[in-house]
mmCIF file of C-alpha atoms and ligand atoms in Angstrom:
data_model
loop_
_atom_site.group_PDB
_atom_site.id
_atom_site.type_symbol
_atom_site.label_atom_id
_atom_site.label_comp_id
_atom_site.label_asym_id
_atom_site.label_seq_id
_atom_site.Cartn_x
_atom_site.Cartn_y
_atom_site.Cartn_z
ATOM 1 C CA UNK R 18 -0.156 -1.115 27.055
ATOM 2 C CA UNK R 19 -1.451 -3.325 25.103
ATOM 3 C CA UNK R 20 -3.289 -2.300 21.671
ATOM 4 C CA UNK R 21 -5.920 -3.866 19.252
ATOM 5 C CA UNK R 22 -5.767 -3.161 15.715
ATOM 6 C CA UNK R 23 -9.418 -4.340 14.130
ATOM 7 C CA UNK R 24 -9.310 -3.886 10.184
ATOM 8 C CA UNK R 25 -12.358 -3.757 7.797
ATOM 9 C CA UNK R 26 -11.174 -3.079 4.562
ATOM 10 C CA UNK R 27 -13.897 -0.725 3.176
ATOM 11 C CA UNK R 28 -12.546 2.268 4.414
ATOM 12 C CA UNK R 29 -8.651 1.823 3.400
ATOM 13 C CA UNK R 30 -6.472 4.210 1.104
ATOM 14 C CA UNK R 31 -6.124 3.111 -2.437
ATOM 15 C CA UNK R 32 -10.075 1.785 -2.433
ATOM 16 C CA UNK R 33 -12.629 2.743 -4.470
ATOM 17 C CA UNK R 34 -14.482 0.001 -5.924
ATOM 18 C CA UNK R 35 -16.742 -2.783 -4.010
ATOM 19 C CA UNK R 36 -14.608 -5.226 -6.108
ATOM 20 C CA UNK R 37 -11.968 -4.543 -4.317
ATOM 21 C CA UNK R 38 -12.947 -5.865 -0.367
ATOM 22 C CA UNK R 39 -14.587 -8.986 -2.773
ATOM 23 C CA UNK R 40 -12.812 -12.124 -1.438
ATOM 24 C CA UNK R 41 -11.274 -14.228 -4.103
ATOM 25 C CA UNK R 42 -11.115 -11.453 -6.936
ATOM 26 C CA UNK R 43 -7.733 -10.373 -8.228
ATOM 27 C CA UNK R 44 -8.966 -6.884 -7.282
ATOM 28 C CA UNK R 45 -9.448 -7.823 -3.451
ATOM 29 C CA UNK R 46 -5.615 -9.265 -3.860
ATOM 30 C CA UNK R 47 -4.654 -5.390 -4.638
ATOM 31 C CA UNK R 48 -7.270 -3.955 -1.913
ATOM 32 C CA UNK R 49 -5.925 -6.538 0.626
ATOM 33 C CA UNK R 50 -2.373 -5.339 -0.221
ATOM 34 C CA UNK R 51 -3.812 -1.323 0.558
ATOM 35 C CA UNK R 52 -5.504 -2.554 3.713
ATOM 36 C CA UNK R 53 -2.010 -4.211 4.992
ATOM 37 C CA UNK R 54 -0.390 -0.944 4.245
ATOM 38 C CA UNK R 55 -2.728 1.137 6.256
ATOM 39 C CA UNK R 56 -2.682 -1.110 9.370
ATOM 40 C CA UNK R 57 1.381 -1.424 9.174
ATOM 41 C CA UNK R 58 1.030 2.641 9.156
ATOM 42 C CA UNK R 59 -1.220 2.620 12.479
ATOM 43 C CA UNK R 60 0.938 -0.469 14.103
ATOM 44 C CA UNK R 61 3.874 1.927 13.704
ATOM 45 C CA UNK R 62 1.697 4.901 15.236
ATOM 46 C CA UNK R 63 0.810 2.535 18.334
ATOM 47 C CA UNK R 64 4.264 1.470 18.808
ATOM 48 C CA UNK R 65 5.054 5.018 18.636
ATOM 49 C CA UNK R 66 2.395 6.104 20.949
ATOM 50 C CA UNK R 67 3.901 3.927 23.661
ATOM 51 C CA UNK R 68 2.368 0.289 23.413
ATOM 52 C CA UNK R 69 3.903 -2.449 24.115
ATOM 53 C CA UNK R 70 2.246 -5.045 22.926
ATOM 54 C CA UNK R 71 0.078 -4.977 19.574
ATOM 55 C CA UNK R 72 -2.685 -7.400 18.085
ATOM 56 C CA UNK R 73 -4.375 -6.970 14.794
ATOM 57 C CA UNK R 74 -7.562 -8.178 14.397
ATOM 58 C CA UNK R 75 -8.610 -8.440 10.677
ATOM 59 C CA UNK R 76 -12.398 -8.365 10.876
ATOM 60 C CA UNK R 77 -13.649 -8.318 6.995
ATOM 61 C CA UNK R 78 -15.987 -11.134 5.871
ATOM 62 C CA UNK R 79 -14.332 -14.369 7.258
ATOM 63 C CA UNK R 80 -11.873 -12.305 8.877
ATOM 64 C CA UNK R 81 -8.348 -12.789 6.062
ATOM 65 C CA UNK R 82 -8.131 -10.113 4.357
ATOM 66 C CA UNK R 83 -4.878 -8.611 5.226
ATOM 67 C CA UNK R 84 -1.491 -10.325 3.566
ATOM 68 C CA UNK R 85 -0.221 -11.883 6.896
ATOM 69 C CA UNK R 86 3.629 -12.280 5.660
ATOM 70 C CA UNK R 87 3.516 -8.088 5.130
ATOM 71 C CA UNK R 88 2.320 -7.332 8.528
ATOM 72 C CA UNK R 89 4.754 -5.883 10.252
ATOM 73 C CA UNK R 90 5.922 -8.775 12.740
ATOM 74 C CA UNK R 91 5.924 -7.240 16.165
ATOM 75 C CA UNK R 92 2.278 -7.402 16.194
ATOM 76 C CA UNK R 93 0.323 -10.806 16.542
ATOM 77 C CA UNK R 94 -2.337 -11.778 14.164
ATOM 78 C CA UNK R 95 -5.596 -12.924 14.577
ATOM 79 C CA UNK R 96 -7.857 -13.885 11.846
ATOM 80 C CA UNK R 97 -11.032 -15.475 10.995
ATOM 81 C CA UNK R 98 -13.756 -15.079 13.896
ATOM 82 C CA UNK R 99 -14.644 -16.922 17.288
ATOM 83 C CA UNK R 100 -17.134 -17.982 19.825
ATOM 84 C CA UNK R 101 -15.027 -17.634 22.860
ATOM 85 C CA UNK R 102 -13.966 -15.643 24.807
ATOM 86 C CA UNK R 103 -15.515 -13.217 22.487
ATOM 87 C CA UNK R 104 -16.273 -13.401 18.482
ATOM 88 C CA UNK R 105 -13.266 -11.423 17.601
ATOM 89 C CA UNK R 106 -11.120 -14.214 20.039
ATOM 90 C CA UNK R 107 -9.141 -13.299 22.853
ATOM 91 C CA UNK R 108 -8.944 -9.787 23.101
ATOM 92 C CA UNK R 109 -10.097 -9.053 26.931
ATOM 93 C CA UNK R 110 -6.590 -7.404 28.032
ATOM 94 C CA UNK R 111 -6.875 -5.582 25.335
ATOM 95 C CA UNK R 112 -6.352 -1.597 26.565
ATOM 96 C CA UNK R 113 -7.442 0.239 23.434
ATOM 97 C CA UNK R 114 -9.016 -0.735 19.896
ATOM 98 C CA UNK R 115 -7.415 1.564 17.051
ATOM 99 C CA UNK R 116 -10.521 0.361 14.363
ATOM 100 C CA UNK R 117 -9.251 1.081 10.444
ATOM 101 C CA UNK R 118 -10.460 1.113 7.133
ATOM 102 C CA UNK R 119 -14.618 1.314 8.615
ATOM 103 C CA UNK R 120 -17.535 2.036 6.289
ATOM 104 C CA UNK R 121 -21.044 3.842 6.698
ATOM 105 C CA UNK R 122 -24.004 2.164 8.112
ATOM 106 C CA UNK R 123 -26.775 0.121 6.467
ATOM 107 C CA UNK R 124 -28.949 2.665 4.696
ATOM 108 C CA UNK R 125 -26.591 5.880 4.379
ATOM 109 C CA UNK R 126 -27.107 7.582 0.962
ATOM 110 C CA UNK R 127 -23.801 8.538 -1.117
ATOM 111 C CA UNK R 128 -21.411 5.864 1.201
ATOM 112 C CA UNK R 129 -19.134 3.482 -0.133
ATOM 113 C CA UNK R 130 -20.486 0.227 0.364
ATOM 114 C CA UNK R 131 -22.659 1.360 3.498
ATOM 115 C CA UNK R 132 -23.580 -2.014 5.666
ATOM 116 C CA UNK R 133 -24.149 -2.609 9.368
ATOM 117 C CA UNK R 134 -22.759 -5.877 10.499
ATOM 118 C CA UNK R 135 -23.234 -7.799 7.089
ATOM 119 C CA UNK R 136 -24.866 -6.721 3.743
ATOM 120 C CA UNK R 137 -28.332 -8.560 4.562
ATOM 121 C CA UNK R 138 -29.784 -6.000 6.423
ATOM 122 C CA UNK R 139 -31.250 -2.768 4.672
ATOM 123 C CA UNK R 140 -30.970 -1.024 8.278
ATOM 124 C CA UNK R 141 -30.206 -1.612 12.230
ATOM 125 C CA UNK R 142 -31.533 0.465 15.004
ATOM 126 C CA UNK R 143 -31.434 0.410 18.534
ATOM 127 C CA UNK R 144 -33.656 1.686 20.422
ATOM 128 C CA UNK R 145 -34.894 3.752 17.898
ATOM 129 C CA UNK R 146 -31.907 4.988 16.427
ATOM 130 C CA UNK R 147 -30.001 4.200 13.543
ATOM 131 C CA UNK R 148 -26.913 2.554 14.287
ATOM 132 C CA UNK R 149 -23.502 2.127 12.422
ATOM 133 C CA UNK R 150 -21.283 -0.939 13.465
ATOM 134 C CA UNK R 151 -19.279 1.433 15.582
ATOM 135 C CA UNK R 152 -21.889 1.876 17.719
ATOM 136 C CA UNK R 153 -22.529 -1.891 17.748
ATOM 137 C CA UNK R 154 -18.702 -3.608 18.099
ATOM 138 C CA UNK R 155 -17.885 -0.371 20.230
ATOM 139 C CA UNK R 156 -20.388 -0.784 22.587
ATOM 140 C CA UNK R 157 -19.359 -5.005 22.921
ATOM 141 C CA UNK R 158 -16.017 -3.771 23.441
ATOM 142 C CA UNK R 159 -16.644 -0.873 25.855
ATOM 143 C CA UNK R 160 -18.721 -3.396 27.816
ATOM 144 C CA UNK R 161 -15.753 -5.341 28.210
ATOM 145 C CA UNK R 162 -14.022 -2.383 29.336
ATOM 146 C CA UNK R 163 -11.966 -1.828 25.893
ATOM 147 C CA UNK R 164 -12.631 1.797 24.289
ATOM 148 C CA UNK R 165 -12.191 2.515 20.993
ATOM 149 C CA UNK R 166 -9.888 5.449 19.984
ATOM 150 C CA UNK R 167 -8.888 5.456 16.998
ATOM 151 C CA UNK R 168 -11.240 5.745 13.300
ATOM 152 C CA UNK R 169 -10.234 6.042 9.847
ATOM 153 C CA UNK R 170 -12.488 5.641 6.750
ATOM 154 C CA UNK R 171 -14.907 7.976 4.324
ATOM 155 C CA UNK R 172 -15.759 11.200 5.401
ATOM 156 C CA UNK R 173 -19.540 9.974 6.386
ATOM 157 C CA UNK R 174 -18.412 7.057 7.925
ATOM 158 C CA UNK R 175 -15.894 8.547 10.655
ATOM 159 C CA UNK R 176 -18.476 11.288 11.154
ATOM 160 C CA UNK R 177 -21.327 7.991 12.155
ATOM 161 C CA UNK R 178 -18.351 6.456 14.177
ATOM 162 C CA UNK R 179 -17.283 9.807 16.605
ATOM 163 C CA UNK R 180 -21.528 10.610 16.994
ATOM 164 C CA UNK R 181 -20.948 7.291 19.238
ATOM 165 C CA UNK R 182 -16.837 7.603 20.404
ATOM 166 C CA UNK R 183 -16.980 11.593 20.258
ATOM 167 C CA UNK R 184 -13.278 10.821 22.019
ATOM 168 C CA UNK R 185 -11.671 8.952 19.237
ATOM 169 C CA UNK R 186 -8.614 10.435 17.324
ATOM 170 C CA UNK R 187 -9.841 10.195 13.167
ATOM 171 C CA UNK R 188 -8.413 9.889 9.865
ATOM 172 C CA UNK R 189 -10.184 10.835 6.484
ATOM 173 C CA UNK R 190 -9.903 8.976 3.349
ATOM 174 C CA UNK R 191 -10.987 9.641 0.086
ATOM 175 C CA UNK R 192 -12.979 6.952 -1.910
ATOM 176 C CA UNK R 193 -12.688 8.738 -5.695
ATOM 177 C CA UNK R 194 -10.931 6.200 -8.525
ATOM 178 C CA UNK R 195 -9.137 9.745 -9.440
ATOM 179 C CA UNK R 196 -7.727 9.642 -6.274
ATOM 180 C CA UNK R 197 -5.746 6.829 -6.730
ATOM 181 C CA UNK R 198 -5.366 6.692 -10.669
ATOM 182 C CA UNK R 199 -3.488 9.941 -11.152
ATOM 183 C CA UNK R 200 0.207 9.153 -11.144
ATOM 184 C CA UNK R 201 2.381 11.606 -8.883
ATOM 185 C CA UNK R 202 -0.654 13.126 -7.074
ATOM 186 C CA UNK R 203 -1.817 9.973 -6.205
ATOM 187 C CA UNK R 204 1.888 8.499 -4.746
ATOM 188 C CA UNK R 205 1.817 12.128 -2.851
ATOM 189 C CA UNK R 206 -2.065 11.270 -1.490
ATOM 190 C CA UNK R 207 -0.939 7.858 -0.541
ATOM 191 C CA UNK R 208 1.972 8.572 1.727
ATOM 192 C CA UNK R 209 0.807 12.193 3.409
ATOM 193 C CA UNK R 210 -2.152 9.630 4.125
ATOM 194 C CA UNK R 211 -0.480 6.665 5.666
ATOM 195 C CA UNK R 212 2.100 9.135 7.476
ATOM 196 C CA UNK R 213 -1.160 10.764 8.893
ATOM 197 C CA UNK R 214 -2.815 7.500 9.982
ATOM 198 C CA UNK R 215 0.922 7.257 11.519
ATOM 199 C CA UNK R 216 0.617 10.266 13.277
ATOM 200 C CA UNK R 217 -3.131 9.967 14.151
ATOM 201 C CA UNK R 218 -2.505 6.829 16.313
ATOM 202 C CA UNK R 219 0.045 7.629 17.958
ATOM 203 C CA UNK R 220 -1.802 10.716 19.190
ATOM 204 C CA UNK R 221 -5.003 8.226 20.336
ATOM 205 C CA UNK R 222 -2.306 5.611 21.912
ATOM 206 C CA UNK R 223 -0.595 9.047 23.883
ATOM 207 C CA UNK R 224 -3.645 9.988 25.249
ATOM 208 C CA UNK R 225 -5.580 6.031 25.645
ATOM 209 C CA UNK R 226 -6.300 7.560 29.475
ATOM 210 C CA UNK R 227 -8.839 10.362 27.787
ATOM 211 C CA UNK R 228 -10.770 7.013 25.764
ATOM 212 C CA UNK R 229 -13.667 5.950 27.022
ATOM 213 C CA UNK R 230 -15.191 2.212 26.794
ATOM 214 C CA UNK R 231 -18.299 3.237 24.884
ATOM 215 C CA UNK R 232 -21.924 1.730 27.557
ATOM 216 C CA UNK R 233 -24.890 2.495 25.919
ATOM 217 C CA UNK R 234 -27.211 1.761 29.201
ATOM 218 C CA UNK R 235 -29.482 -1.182 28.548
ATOM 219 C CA UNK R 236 -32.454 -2.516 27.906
ATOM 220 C CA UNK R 237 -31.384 -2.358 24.283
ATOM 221 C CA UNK R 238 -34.255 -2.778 21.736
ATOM 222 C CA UNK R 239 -32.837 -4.075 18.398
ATOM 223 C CA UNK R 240 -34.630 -3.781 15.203
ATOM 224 C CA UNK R 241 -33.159 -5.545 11.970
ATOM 225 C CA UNK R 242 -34.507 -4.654 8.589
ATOM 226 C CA UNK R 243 -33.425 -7.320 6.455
ATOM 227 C CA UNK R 244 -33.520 -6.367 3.067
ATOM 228 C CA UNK R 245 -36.054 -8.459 1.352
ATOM 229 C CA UNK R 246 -38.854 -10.629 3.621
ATOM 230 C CA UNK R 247 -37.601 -13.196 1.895
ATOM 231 C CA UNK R 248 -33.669 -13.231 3.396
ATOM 232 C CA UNK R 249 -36.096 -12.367 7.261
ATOM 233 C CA UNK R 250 -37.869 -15.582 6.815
ATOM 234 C CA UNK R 251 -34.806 -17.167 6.174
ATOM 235 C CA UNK R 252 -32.716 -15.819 8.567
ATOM 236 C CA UNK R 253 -35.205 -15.776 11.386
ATOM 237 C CA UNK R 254 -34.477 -19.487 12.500
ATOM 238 C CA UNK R 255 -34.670 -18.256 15.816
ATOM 239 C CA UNK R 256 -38.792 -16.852 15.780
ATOM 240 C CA UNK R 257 -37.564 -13.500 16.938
ATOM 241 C CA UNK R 258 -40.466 -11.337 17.025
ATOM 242 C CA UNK R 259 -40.677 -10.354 13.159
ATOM 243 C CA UNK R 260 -43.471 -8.288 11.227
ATOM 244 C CA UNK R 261 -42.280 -8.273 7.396
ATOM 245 C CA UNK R 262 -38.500 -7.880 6.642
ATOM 246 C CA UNK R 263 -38.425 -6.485 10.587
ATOM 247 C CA UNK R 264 -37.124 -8.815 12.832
ATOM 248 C CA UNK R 265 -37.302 -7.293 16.930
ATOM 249 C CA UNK R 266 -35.155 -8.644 19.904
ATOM 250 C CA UNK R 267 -34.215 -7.197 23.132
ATOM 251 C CA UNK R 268 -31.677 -7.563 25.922
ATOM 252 C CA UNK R 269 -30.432 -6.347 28.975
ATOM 253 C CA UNK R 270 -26.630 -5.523 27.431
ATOM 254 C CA UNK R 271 -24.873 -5.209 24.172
ATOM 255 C CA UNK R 272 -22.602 -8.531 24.820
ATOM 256 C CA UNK R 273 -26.337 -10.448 25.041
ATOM 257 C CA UNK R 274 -27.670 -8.524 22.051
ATOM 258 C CA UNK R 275 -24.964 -8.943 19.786
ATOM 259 C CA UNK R 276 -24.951 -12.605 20.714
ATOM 260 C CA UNK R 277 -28.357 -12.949 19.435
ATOM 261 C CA UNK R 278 -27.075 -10.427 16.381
ATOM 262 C CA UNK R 279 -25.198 -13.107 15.249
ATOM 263 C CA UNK R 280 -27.192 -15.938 15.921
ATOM 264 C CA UNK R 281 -29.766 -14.505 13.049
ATOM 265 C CA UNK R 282 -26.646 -13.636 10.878
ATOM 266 C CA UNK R 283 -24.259 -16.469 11.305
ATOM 267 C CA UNK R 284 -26.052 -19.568 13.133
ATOM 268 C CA UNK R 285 -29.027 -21.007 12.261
ATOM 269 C CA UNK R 286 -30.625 -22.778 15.089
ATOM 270 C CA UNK R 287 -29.883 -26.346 14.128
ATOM 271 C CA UNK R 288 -26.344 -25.168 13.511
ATOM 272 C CA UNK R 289 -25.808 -22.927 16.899
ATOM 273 C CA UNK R 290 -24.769 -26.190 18.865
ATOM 274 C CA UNK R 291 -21.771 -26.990 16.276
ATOM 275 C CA UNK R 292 -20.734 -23.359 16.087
ATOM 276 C CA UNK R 293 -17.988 -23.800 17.754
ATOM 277 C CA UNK R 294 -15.914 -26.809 15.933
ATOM 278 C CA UNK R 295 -17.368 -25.154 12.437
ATOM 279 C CA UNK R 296 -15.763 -22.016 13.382
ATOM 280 C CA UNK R 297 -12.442 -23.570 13.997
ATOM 281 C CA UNK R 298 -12.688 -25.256 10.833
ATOM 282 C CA UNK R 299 -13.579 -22.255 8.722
ATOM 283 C CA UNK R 300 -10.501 -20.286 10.012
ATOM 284 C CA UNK R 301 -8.107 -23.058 9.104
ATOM 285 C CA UNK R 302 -9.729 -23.532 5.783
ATOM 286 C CA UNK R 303 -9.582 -19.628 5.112
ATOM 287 C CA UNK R 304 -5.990 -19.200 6.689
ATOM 288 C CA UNK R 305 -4.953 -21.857 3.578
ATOM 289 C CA UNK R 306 -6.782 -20.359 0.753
ATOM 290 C CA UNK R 307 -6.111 -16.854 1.452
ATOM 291 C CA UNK R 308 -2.473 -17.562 1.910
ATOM 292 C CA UNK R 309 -0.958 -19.951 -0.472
ATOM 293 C CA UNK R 310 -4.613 -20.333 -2.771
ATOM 294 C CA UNK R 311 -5.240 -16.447 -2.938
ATOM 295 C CA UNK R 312 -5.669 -14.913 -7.190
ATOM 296 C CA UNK R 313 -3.235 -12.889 -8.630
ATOM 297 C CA UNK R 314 -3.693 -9.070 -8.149
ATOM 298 C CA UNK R 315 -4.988 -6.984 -10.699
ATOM 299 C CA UNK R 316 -3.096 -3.692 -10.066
ATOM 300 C CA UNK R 317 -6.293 -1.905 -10.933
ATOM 301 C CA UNK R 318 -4.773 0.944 -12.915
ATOM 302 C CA UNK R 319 -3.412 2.299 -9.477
ATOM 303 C CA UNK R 320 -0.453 4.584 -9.036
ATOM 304 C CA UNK R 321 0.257 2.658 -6.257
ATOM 305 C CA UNK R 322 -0.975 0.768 -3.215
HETATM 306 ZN ZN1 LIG M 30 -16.066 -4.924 5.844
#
């Protein structure tokens, strides 16, 4: 079996402050250094669980946000994102995505750092419904045949993720500054947690059979609220149908209308045709700041990370 493990960082134990999944601040150093923990804890619950082969997929902004000489080495790494054969690379054998450290959606009142897809948009729906990224990436995945089983983030945010993967195994994590700044009870928080992510993946890797690749049946009707008119008009290279800050698309399939997600997000039109070669480049150039480039952590007060 082989098992993805996508990381966001939002969502990770020790977190609490939108500083903190900032790339380039000495406080992102110390949140990337939580996040690494977390996925080494569900790496171990996948090997655990009975896989035999495991790939983390770091997913965050440009895609380098975990601290690639502490992930545990029996897993391969893939960061920074891709055109081909899918935007988060080759991941088509892929049996199972275990997704940590996930936020709320665009729009949700009380989340930490709520966003769906990237922080331009105010609010995505489809087909009429409010939609969190799970819905999104898990319905590109399940179309290539890859469920999602596995959640762990704020309380909100898992319960957005299992209204769309109702199968998935979940983990809870708090997002208080208490949580984390409060000597002893905080080390105690921090490892019951990571042994429980631990636990919680192994149980979704045991029973992969019961996942399902999530199909939401098309035609899919996607409305992006950007969230001024003014990032629309200049996102909206691509004269998608737009009234406002609403820009409208449709398609027959999530794989086509994610494509065309991205093309208002990431490529302009006159930069689609050099996507490719400027993707490459920005992984290489990421791979060398964030490793031997990156700030020093602040330890943020933390008991621990
Ligand atoms: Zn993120």
């Amino acid at each position: 079996m082989h098992i993805g493990v996508f990381a966001d960082i939002e969502g990770s134990f020790g977190i609490w402050r939108m500083r903190q999944c900032r790339m380039g601040t000495r406080e992102w150093q110390y949140g990337r250094a939580c996040l690494t923990k977390d996925v080494n804890s569900v790496i171990q619950g996948a090997f655990d669980g009975g896989a035999e082969k495991v790939t983390v997929k770091d997913t965050h902004e440009v895609g380098f946000n975990c601290l690639i000489d502490k992930v545990d080495p029996r897993a391969e790494y893939i960061g920074g994102h891709y055109i081909k054969p899918s935007l988060f690379g080759k991941i088509t054998d892929l049996d199972l995505v275990l997704y940590v450290a996930i936020h709320a959606a665009s729009g949700t009142e009380g989340s930490f750092f709520p966003h769906t897809h990237y922080g331009i948009f105010s609010e995505v729906r489809l087909n009429g419904k409010r939609v969190c990224e799970m819905d999104i990436y898990g319905a590109y995945l399940g179309e290539l045949g890859i469920p999602i089983g596995f959640v762990s983030g704020e309380y909100i945010a898992v319960k957005q993720a299992l209204e769309a993967l109702p199968w998935a195994k979940s983990v809870i994590i708090d997002k208080r500054k208490e949580t984390y700044t409060s000597g002893e009870k905080s080390f105690r928080y921090l490892k019951e947690g990571r042994v429980l992510l631990q636990q919680t993946a192994q149980e979704a890797v045991r029973h992969a059979s019961q996942m399902q690749p999530l199909v939401i049946p098309g035609p899919l009707h996607f409305e992006a609220t950007f969230r001024t008119q003014q990032l629309a008009d200049k996102f909206n290279t691509w004269d998608f149908k737009q009234t406002g800050e609403k820009v409208e698309w449709e398609s027959e399939n999530m794989i086509n209308g994610f494509e065309m997600l991205n093309k208002l997000t990431f490529f302009p039109k006159k930069i689609y045709p050099y996507r490719k070669p400027l993707t490459f480049l920005m992984r290489n150039y990421f791979r060398v700041k964030s490793t031997w480039f990156a700030p020093k952590p602040n330890p943020e007060e933390a008991a621990e990370c």
